[in-house]
XYZ file of C-alpha atoms in Angstrom:
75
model
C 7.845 -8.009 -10.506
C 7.832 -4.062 -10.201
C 5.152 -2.067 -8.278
C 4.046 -0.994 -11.747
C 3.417 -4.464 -13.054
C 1.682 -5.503 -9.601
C -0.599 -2.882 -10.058
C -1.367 -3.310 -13.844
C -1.852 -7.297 -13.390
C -3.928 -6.666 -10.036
C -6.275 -4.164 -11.982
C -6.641 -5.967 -14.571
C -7.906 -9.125 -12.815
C -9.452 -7.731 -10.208
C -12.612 -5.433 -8.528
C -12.002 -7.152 -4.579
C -9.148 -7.024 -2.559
C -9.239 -9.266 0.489
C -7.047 -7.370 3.102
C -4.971 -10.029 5.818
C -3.057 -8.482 8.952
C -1.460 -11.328 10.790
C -4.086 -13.992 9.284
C -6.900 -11.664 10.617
C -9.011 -10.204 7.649
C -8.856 -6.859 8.554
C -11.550 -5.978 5.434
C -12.603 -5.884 1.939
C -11.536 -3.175 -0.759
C -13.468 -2.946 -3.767
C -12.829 -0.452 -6.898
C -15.053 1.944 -8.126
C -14.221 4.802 -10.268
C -11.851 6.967 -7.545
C -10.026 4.272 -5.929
C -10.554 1.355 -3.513
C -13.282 1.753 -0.751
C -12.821 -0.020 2.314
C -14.972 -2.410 4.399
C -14.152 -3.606 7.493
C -14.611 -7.392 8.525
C -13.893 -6.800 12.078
C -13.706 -4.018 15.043
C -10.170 -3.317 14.914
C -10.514 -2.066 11.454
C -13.837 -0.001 11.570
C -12.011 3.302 11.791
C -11.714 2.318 8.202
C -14.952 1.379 7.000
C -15.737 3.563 4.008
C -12.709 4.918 3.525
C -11.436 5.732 -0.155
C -8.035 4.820 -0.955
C -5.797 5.434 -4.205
C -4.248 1.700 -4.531
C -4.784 -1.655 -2.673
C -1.581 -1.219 -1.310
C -1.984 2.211 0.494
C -5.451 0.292 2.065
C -3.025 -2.141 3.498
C -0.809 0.360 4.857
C -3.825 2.057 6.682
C -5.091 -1.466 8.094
C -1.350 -1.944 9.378
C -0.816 0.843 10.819
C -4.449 0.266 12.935
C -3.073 -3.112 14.190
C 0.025 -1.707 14.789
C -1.379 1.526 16.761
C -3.529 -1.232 18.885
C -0.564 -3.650 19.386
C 1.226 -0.465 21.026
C -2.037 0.347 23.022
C -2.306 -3.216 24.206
C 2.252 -3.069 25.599
């Protein structure tokens, strides 16, 4: 399946967005008329919390790159 169809199929099915970083839910997205907001289900993530996002997929990116920026902290 393309990006394209992923996207179509998600947004058609769905408002929520449940967002898993190494089986740790980083947050919640939910759509609204600009995008996906973010809310964060734990402290790693907060930096995040109300963020606005284009696509699911660039929320995911962020929430990786904040476990990824602690994981580096943490070496």
């Amino acid at each position: 399946m393309s990006q394209a169809q992923f996207q179509a199929q998600f947004q058609a099915r769905s408002n929520a967005y449940i967002i898993e970083i190494h089986d740790r839910a980083a947050g919640i997205i939910t759509r609204d008329e600009r995008g996906f907001r973010f809310f964060s289900s734990e402290r790693l993530f907060d930096s995040l919390e109300g963020r606005q996002f284009r696509s699911a997929r660039e929320a995911e990116r962020a929430a990786r790159a904040v476990f990824s920026e602690r994981s580096r902290r943490a070496s």
